[in-house]
Short mmCIF file of C-alpha atoms and ligand atoms in Angstrom, two decimals:
data_model
loop_
_atom_site.label_atom_id
_atom_site.label_comp_id
_atom_site.label_asym_id
_atom_site.label_seq_id
_atom_site.Cartn_x
_atom_site.Cartn_y
_atom_site.Cartn_z
CA MET A 399 85.97 -54.35 25.62
CA SER A 400 88.99 -55.47 28.52
CA THR A 401 89.33 -52.97 30.97
CA THR A 402 92.71 -51.85 29.12
CA ASP A 403 91.65 -50.66 25.83
CA SER A 404 92.18 -47.27 26.04
CA TYR A 405 88.96 -46.63 25.01
CA GLN A 406 86.79 -47.78 27.55
CA SER A 407 84.56 -44.97 28.72
CA ARG A 408 85.79 -43.81 32.46
CA PRO A 409 83.33 -41.88 34.84
CA GLU A 410 85.73 -38.57 34.41
CA ASP A 411 84.97 -38.74 30.48
CA LYS A 412 81.13 -37.87 32.11
CA PHE A 413 79.23 -39.46 29.42
CA THR A 414 75.75 -39.24 29.72
CA PHE A 415 72.18 -40.07 28.00
CA GLY A 416 68.77 -39.17 28.11
CA LEU A 417 66.91 -41.74 29.23
CA TRP A 418 64.84 -41.02 25.97
CA THR A 419 67.34 -41.66 24.10
CA VAL A 420 68.55 -45.07 25.05
CA GLY A 421 64.27 -45.88 26.14
CA SER A 422 63.75 -44.58 22.29
CA ILE A 423 61.06 -47.58 21.29
CA GLY A 424 61.55 -46.93 17.63
CA ARG A 425 58.15 -44.84 17.00
CA ASP A 426 58.53 -42.35 14.10
CA PRO A 427 55.90 -40.19 11.92
CA PHE A 428 55.39 -43.65 9.52
CA GLY A 429 55.38 -46.67 12.22
CA GLY A 430 54.79 -47.67 15.90
CA PRO A 431 57.20 -49.53 18.40
CA VAL A 432 60.15 -51.21 17.62
CA ARG A 433 61.11 -52.91 21.01
CA GLU A 434 59.39 -52.93 23.93
CA PRO A 435 59.26 -50.56 26.32
CA LEU A 436 61.96 -51.04 29.53
CA SER A 437 61.56 -49.40 32.49
CA PRO A 438 63.61 -46.06 34.01
CA VAL A 439 64.95 -48.91 36.26
CA ASP A 440 66.02 -51.49 33.81
CA LEU A 441 67.30 -48.30 31.28
CA VAL A 442 69.61 -46.96 34.58
CA HIS A 443 70.89 -50.41 34.40
CA LEU A 444 71.63 -50.83 30.60
CA LEU A 445 73.26 -47.03 30.68
CA ALA A 446 75.09 -48.82 33.18
CA GLU A 447 76.17 -51.86 31.82
CA ALA A 448 77.29 -49.69 28.33
CA GLY A 449 80.03 -48.03 30.56
CA ALA A 450 77.27 -44.73 30.63
CA TYR A 451 78.73 -42.20 33.81
CA GLY A 452 75.00 -40.29 34.01
CA VAL A 453 71.43 -40.20 33.21
CA ASN A 454 69.15 -37.21 32.56
CA PHE A 455 65.02 -37.08 32.08
CA HIS A 456 62.19 -35.41 31.36
CA ASP A 457 59.68 -35.63 34.44
CA ASN A 458 57.86 -37.56 32.18
CA ASP A 459 60.33 -39.95 31.18
CA LEU A 460 60.40 -40.98 34.87
CA ILE A 461 56.83 -40.34 36.04
CA PRO A 462 54.08 -41.19 33.57
CA ILE A 463 51.70 -37.69 33.75
CA ASP A 464 49.22 -39.13 35.41
CA ALA A 465 50.60 -40.64 38.65
CA SER A 466 49.81 -40.48 41.65
CA PRO A 467 51.49 -39.33 45.00
CA ALA A 468 52.19 -42.00 45.38
CA GLU A 469 53.19 -43.46 42.20
CA ARG A 470 55.02 -41.32 42.44
CA ASP A 471 56.92 -41.48 45.31
CA THR A 472 57.22 -45.52 44.87
CA ILE A 473 58.98 -44.87 41.01
CA VAL A 474 61.08 -42.22 42.73
CA ALA A 475 62.67 -44.95 45.81
CA ASN A 476 63.20 -47.51 43.04
CA PHE A 477 65.07 -45.20 40.19
CA LYS A 478 67.29 -43.80 43.54
CA LYS A 479 67.73 -47.55 44.39
CA ALA A 480 69.21 -48.56 40.75
CA LEU A 481 71.22 -45.57 40.92
CA ALA A 482 72.69 -46.02 44.03
CA GLU A 483 73.46 -49.87 42.83
CA THR A 484 75.27 -48.49 39.93
CA GLY A 485 76.78 -45.46 40.31
CA LEU A 486 75.45 -43.55 37.83
CA ILE A 487 74.65 -39.42 39.35
CA VAL A 488 71.69 -37.28 37.14
CA PRO A 489 73.48 -34.74 36.15
CA MET A 490 70.70 -32.88 34.15
CA ALA A 491 66.90 -33.27 33.97
CA THR A 492 63.87 -31.40 32.16
CA THR A 493 60.34 -30.61 31.63
CA ASN A 494 58.54 -32.58 28.50
CA LEU A 495 57.16 -29.54 27.25
CA PHE A 496 55.73 -31.00 24.32
CA SER A 497 54.29 -34.28 24.01
CA GLU A 498 50.83 -33.50 25.14
CA ALA A 499 47.81 -32.29 23.64
CA ILE A 500 47.73 -29.58 25.86
CA PHE A 501 51.32 -28.46 24.22
CA LYS A 502 50.00 -28.17 20.24
CA ASP A 503 50.68 -24.41 19.92
CA GLY A 504 53.36 -23.76 22.33
CA ALA A 505 53.72 -24.25 25.94
CA PHE A 506 55.62 -20.37 27.35
CA THR A 507 54.57 -19.33 24.83
CA ALA A 508 51.25 -20.87 23.53
CA ASN A 509 48.34 -17.76 23.28
CA ASP A 510 46.01 -19.40 25.10
CA PRO A 511 46.91 -17.98 29.41
CA ARG A 512 45.35 -21.02 30.76
CA VAL A 513 47.96 -22.93 28.87
CA ARG A 514 51.27 -20.81 29.25
CA ALA A 515 50.04 -21.12 33.11
CA TYR A 516 50.05 -25.28 33.24
CA ALA A 517 53.25 -25.25 31.35
CA LEU A 518 54.80 -23.38 34.41
CA GLN A 519 53.62 -25.31 36.66
CA LYS A 520 54.63 -28.43 35.54
CA THR A 521 58.29 -27.17 34.54
CA MET A 522 59.08 -25.96 39.10
CA ARG A 523 57.56 -29.80 39.45
CA ALA A 524 59.77 -30.95 37.06
CA ILE A 525 62.67 -28.97 38.63
CA ASP A 526 61.65 -30.05 42.29
CA LEU A 527 62.20 -33.81 41.13
CA GLY A 528 64.92 -33.01 39.65
CA VAL A 529 66.84 -31.36 41.97
CA GLU A 530 65.46 -34.30 43.81
CA LEU A 531 67.31 -36.05 42.44
CA GLY A 532 70.99 -34.77 42.22
CA ALA A 533 70.42 -32.40 38.93
CA GLY A 534 72.84 -29.01 38.92
CA VAL A 535 71.70 -27.95 35.19
CA TYR A 536 68.24 -27.24 34.21
CA VAL A 537 67.36 -27.91 30.36
CA PHE A 538 64.93 -25.81 28.63
CA TRP A 539 63.72 -27.16 24.63
CA GLY A 540 60.62 -25.36 23.64
CA GLY A 541 59.74 -28.38 20.73
CA ARG A 542 56.32 -26.39 20.96
CA GLU A 543 57.51 -23.22 20.89
CA GLY A 544 56.73 -21.91 17.61
CA ILE A 545 54.41 -22.06 14.64
CA GLU A 546 53.20 -23.10 11.69
CA SER A 547 51.66 -19.49 9.99
CA ASP A 548 52.33 -16.47 11.49
CA ALA A 549 48.76 -15.49 11.36
CA THR A 550 48.54 -16.94 14.64
CA LYS A 551 51.06 -15.47 16.89
CA SER A 552 52.91 -12.58 17.35
CA PRO A 553 56.37 -13.35 17.63
CA LEU A 554 57.24 -10.49 19.54
CA ASP A 555 54.35 -11.50 21.72
CA ALA A 556 55.88 -14.63 21.70
CA ALA A 557 59.34 -13.05 23.08
CA LYS A 558 57.22 -11.50 26.39
CA ARG A 559 55.95 -14.27 27.29
CA LEU A 560 59.20 -16.72 27.09
CA ARG A 561 61.23 -13.94 28.82
CA ASP A 562 57.89 -13.66 31.31
CA ALA A 563 58.15 -17.44 32.71
CA LEU A 564 62.48 -17.66 32.07
CA ASN A 565 62.10 -14.47 35.15
CA PHE A 566 59.83 -16.45 37.06
CA LEU A 567 61.31 -19.85 36.53
CA CYS A 568 64.35 -18.49 37.07
CA GLU A 569 62.87 -16.86 40.84
CA TYR A 570 61.41 -20.14 41.45
CA ALA A 571 65.00 -21.55 41.47
CA LEU A 572 66.10 -18.54 43.39
CA ASP A 573 63.42 -19.01 45.89
CA ASN A 574 64.81 -22.17 47.01
CA LYS A 575 67.91 -22.40 46.71
CA TYR A 576 68.37 -24.47 44.66
CA GLY A 577 71.58 -23.68 42.52
CA LEU A 578 70.75 -24.30 39.49
CA LYS A 579 71.71 -23.44 35.64
CA PHE A 580 68.96 -22.94 33.14
CA ALA A 581 70.45 -24.60 29.74
CA LEU A 582 68.42 -23.76 26.35
CA GLU A 583 68.58 -25.53 23.44
CA ALA A 584 67.77 -24.16 20.28
CA LYS A 585 66.06 -25.96 16.96
CA PRO A 586 65.37 -24.70 13.72
CA ASN A 587 62.19 -26.33 13.44
CA GLU A 588 60.48 -29.99 13.56
CA PRO A 589 58.20 -30.39 15.50
CA ARG A 590 56.72 -27.36 14.37
CA GLY A 591 56.86 -25.59 11.19
CA ASP A 592 59.73 -22.72 12.79
CA LEU A 593 60.63 -22.65 16.46
CA TYR A 594 61.34 -19.19 18.01
CA LEU A 595 64.79 -18.65 18.77
CA PRO A 596 65.85 -21.19 16.11
CA THR A 597 69.64 -21.53 16.69
CA THR A 598 72.56 -21.30 19.49
CA GLY A 599 73.35 -17.78 18.39
CA ALA A 600 69.44 -16.76 18.44
CA MET A 601 69.26 -18.08 22.59
CA LEU A 602 72.61 -16.68 23.21
CA GLY A 603 70.98 -12.73 22.44
CA PHE A 604 67.72 -13.83 24.13
CA ILE A 605 69.46 -15.13 27.43
CA ALA A 606 71.22 -11.47 27.75
CA THR A 607 67.06 -9.69 27.73
CA LEU A 608 67.00 -12.31 31.28
CA ASP A 609 66.27 -10.15 34.60
CA HIS A 610 68.89 -13.52 35.78
CA PRO A 611 71.23 -13.89 32.23
CA GLU A 612 74.74 -15.04 35.16
CA MET A 613 72.16 -18.27 35.23
CA VAL A 614 71.22 -18.87 31.62
CA GLY A 615 72.86 -20.76 29.16
CA VAL A 616 72.90 -23.62 26.25
CA ASN A 617 72.93 -26.73 26.00
CA PRO A 618 73.48 -27.13 21.99
CA GLU A 619 72.84 -29.89 20.00
CA MET A 620 74.67 -30.72 17.00
CA ALA A 621 71.65 -32.10 14.90
CA HIS A 622 69.88 -28.81 15.25
CA GLU A 623 72.80 -26.59 14.27
CA GLN A 624 73.51 -29.02 10.61
CA MET A 625 69.83 -29.41 10.09
CA ALA A 626 69.69 -25.47 9.56
CA GLY A 627 73.25 -26.55 7.11
CA LEU A 628 75.29 -24.73 9.84
CA ASN A 629 78.64 -25.27 11.59
CA PHE A 630 78.05 -26.45 15.17
CA LEU A 631 81.57 -25.39 16.74
CA HIS A 632 81.44 -21.97 15.29
CA ALA A 633 77.92 -22.20 17.98
CA VAL A 634 79.68 -23.85 20.67
CA ALA A 635 82.69 -21.89 20.37
CA GLN A 636 80.28 -19.10 20.53
CA ALA A 637 78.72 -20.36 23.86
CA TRP A 638 82.25 -20.53 24.82
CA ASP A 639 83.50 -17.45 24.18
CA ALA A 640 80.53 -16.34 26.31
CA GLY A 641 80.59 -18.67 29.42
CA LYS A 642 77.18 -19.94 27.83
CA LEU A 643 78.32 -23.81 27.45
CA PHE A 644 76.24 -25.18 30.16
CA HIS A 645 75.74 -28.26 28.79
CA ILE A 646 76.32 -30.32 25.02
CA ASP A 647 73.58 -32.75 23.11
CA LEU A 648 75.74 -35.03 21.32
CA ASN A 649 74.85 -36.95 17.83
CA ASP A 650 74.88 -36.67 14.28
CA GLN A 651 73.00 -36.48 11.64
CA ASN A 652 73.25 -36.19 7.28
CA TYR A 653 73.00 -32.21 6.64
CA ALA A 654 69.90 -30.52 6.31
CA ARG A 655 67.29 -32.96 6.79
CA PHE A 656 64.95 -33.99 9.69
CA ASP A 657 65.95 -34.58 12.74
CA GLN A 658 67.59 -38.08 12.49
CA ASP A 659 69.40 -38.23 15.59
CA TRP A 660 72.16 -40.44 14.71
CA ARG A 661 74.77 -41.81 16.94
CA PHE A 662 77.25 -40.37 17.24
CA GLY A 663 80.63 -40.44 15.06
CA ALA A 664 78.04 -42.15 13.44
CA GLN A 665 77.76 -39.63 9.78
CA SER A 666 80.08 -36.22 10.56
CA ILE A 667 83.86 -37.66 11.45
CA LYS A 668 85.72 -34.55 10.69
CA GLN A 669 82.74 -32.25 11.93
CA SER A 670 82.64 -34.69 15.35
CA PHE A 671 86.88 -34.20 15.12
CA PHE A 672 87.09 -30.34 15.22
CA LEU A 673 84.30 -30.74 18.02
CA VAL A 674 86.15 -32.76 20.26
CA LYS A 675 89.21 -31.24 19.73
CA PHE A 676 87.78 -27.96 20.11
CA LEU A 677 86.53 -29.54 24.13
CA GLU A 678 89.36 -30.87 25.24
CA ASP A 679 91.22 -28.09 24.20
CA VAL A 680 89.61 -25.48 26.17
CA GLY A 681 89.26 -28.14 28.81
CA TYR A 682 85.14 -27.90 29.00
CA ALA A 683 84.01 -29.46 32.06
CA GLY A 684 79.90 -30.63 31.55
CA SER A 685 78.71 -33.62 30.78
CA ARG A 686 79.00 -35.17 27.31
CA HIS A 687 75.88 -35.45 26.44
CA PHE A 688 74.62 -37.86 23.65
CA ASP A 689 70.83 -36.70 22.55
CA ALA A 690 70.88 -39.20 20.06
CA HIS A 691 69.07 -42.81 19.56
CA ALA A 692 69.43 -46.45 18.18
CA TYR A 693 68.16 -47.23 13.87
CA ARG A 694 65.05 -48.57 14.52
CA THR A 695 66.42 -52.05 13.14
CA GLU A 696 67.81 -52.84 16.86
CA ASP A 697 66.87 -54.71 20.04
CA TYR A 698 68.56 -53.68 22.78
CA GLU A 699 72.06 -55.53 22.37
CA GLY A 700 71.79 -53.16 19.41
CA VAL A 701 70.68 -50.03 21.48
CA LYS A 702 73.97 -51.34 23.66
CA ALA A 703 75.91 -51.53 20.91
CA PHE A 704 74.39 -47.67 20.14
CA ALA A 705 75.92 -45.41 23.58
CA ARG A 706 79.42 -47.62 23.38
CA GLY A 707 79.80 -46.52 19.95
CA CYS A 708 79.02 -42.96 21.17
CA MET A 709 81.12 -43.21 24.00
CA ARG A 710 83.54 -45.53 21.68
CA ASN A 711 83.85 -42.42 19.00
CA TYR A 712 83.91 -39.77 21.55
CA LEU A 713 87.41 -41.22 22.87
CA ILE A 714 88.65 -42.45 18.88
CA LEU A 715 88.80 -38.64 18.75
CA ARG A 716 89.73 -37.34 21.18
CA GLU A 717 93.78 -39.73 20.79
CA LYS A 718 93.37 -38.32 16.76
CA ALA A 719 92.38 -34.91 18.72
CA ARG A 720 96.09 -35.25 21.02
CA ARG A 721 97.50 -36.63 17.87
CA TRP A 722 97.58 -33.96 15.64
CA ASN A 723 97.76 -30.95 18.49
CA ALA A 724 101.23 -32.99 18.52
CA ASP A 725 102.13 -33.61 15.60
CA ALA A 726 104.36 -31.16 13.54
CA GLU A 727 104.00 -31.35 10.56
CA ILE A 728 100.19 -29.82 11.15
CA GLN A 729 101.61 -27.63 14.00
CA GLY A 730 104.26 -26.18 12.28
CA LEU A 731 101.82 -25.62 8.68
CA LEU A 732 99.68 -23.52 11.39
CA ALA A 733 102.66 -21.57 12.94
CA GLU A 734 103.96 -20.65 8.90
CA ALA A 735 100.50 -19.51 8.15
CA GLY A 736 100.03 -16.91 11.79
CA ARG A 737 103.62 -16.24 11.63
CA ALA A 738 104.55 -12.91 13.45
CA ASP A 739 105.45 -9.93 11.11
CA PRO A 740 108.09 -7.95 13.19
CA ALA A 741 106.92 -4.92 10.35
CA THR A 742 103.68 -4.53 11.44
CA ALA A 743 104.22 -6.10 14.96
CA ALA A 744 103.48 -2.55 16.31
CA LEU A 745 100.89 -2.18 14.00
CA LEU A 746 98.12 -3.90 15.48
CA GLY A 747 96.64 -4.12 19.76
CA THR A 748 95.09 -2.44 21.52
CA TYR A 749 93.55 1.46 20.94
CA SER A 750 96.12 5.23 20.81
CA GLY A 751 95.71 7.87 19.05
CA GLU A 752 99.42 7.04 17.64
CA ARG A 753 98.92 3.51 16.56
CA ALA A 754 95.85 4.75 14.53
CA ALA A 755 98.08 8.06 12.35
CA ALA A 756 100.70 5.14 12.12
CA LEU A 757 98.17 2.55 10.87
CA LYS A 758 97.04 5.24 8.65
CA SER A 759 100.15 6.11 7.15
CA HIS A 760 101.70 2.67 7.14
CA ALA A 761 102.16 1.29 3.64
CA PHE A 762 101.19 -2.22 2.34
CA ASP A 763 102.31 -4.17 0.37
CA ARG A 764 99.22 -5.94 -1.07
CA ALA A 765 99.94 -7.86 -3.63
CA ALA A 766 103.66 -8.98 -2.05
CA ILE A 767 100.75 -9.90 0.93
CA ALA A 768 98.27 -12.14 -0.99
CA GLY A 769 100.87 -13.78 -3.20
CA ARG A 770 101.96 -16.08 -0.35
CA GLY A 771 100.30 -19.12 -0.35
CA LEU A 772 98.94 -20.64 2.70
CA ASN A 773 99.20 -24.12 2.06
CA TYR A 774 95.40 -24.77 3.80
CA GLU A 775 95.15 -27.47 1.43
CA ARG A 776 98.77 -29.71 2.95
CA LEU A 777 97.22 -28.61 6.62
CA ASP A 778 93.49 -30.15 5.66
CA GLN A 779 95.19 -33.15 3.91
CA LEU A 780 97.08 -34.40 6.69
CA THR A 781 94.24 -33.84 9.15
CA VAL A 782 92.01 -36.00 6.62
CA GLU A 783 95.02 -38.83 6.30
CA LEU A 784 95.59 -38.18 10.21
CA LEU A 785 91.78 -39.27 10.29
CA LEU A 786 91.47 -42.39 7.85
CA GLY A 787 94.20 -43.44 10.15
CA ILE A 788 97.45 -43.40 8.57
CA ARG A 789 99.17 -41.56 9.90
C1 GLT B 311 64.08 -34.43 22.30
C2 GLT B 311 64.82 -33.47 21.43
C3 GLT B 311 66.23 -33.21 21.97
C4 GLT B 311 65.88 -32.40 23.60
C5 GLT B 311 65.23 -33.33 24.71
C6 GLT B 311 65.47 -32.63 25.44
S1 GLT B 311 63.84 -34.14 23.85
O1 GLT B 311 64.38 -35.72 21.90
O2 GLT B 311 64.25 -33.99 20.54
O3 GLT B 311 66.89 -32.57 21.22
O4 GLT B 311 67.26 -32.02 23.82
O5 GLT B 311 64.02 -31.94 26.09
MN1 MN B 312 67.66 -33.66 17.68
MN1 MN B 313 69.46 -32.27 22.42
#
């Protein structure tokens, strides 16, 4: 790809990947690895070559769980060197609270108080590491915070334990003057039978019950909302509207399956288009993080192609969004659908006694209003033609 390619990523696009994404060795529940593991340093170089701006990690993506303090220091020093060599930054970090056997019944919501205490200890240490490497956003994905059977745990106890943990960690970040923002990531199920707070909307409701709601927002993931059959754009829009879109995990999948974590733009082209258009239209300034994996069929050349594909699809859809916004026919149809009506202008607006009285006595011609066709077939078809490249 030449540098004049308009779909070439640039630092201001803020494209980021987790070490666990390009570092995935392709394990699945039915088969073992298909790629040799690469070191974090190699992964930073791979991402730089692919054109990413930043790299995110779980504590144990970088530091093995049993590393000695000396090993930790060497790993961090090597990682910092790779960042300096490539210019990549670390905008986000997170804790692995799901892989180890100790988390089999959850981390912050586990019934065993020793597990809950260990989860807090592990997270404080991971926060220290993330901050040391420059992270400003800290993600919480509670992969094991759930149940197979409601006989095992009360959902009210789980909510209280999760709230206590987040309140504790907010105080920890404040006490240490870390200036961190927390972003909660929802998922409906997998790996647990049901996960608590299964959607972005549920997370938003929960955040309002915390001691420091201003520090806490969400990290919606496209595949996670789609797994529940939901419209991802609507979840993202609600988060944005609430001032809570602190981070975003972009990827793709076939609706209502397991978490496929495919290349962004691989499957749901129309949904991805409206999502990119939304992020660009509102001026979302955070990371565009791709939380996805290359197909299990790939070697590391294929992994690079996967990473480039995520970024390139975003940029292609961004270009399509600009085109859509500038398309006179599309904009004309939209304007017509919402065209002003002088007779009702004074009836809408903030409440007043007079306005309520005028509205109550107004005579609406229901048949005439309902009789107008809205041209949405044409509007959607123009969108499809634009996406298919003939417009
Ligand atoms: C894991 C999960 C993702 C989360 C990551 C952060 S880990 O890969 O499937 O959705 O964002 O914990
Ligand atoms: Mn996922
Ligand atoms: Mn994710």
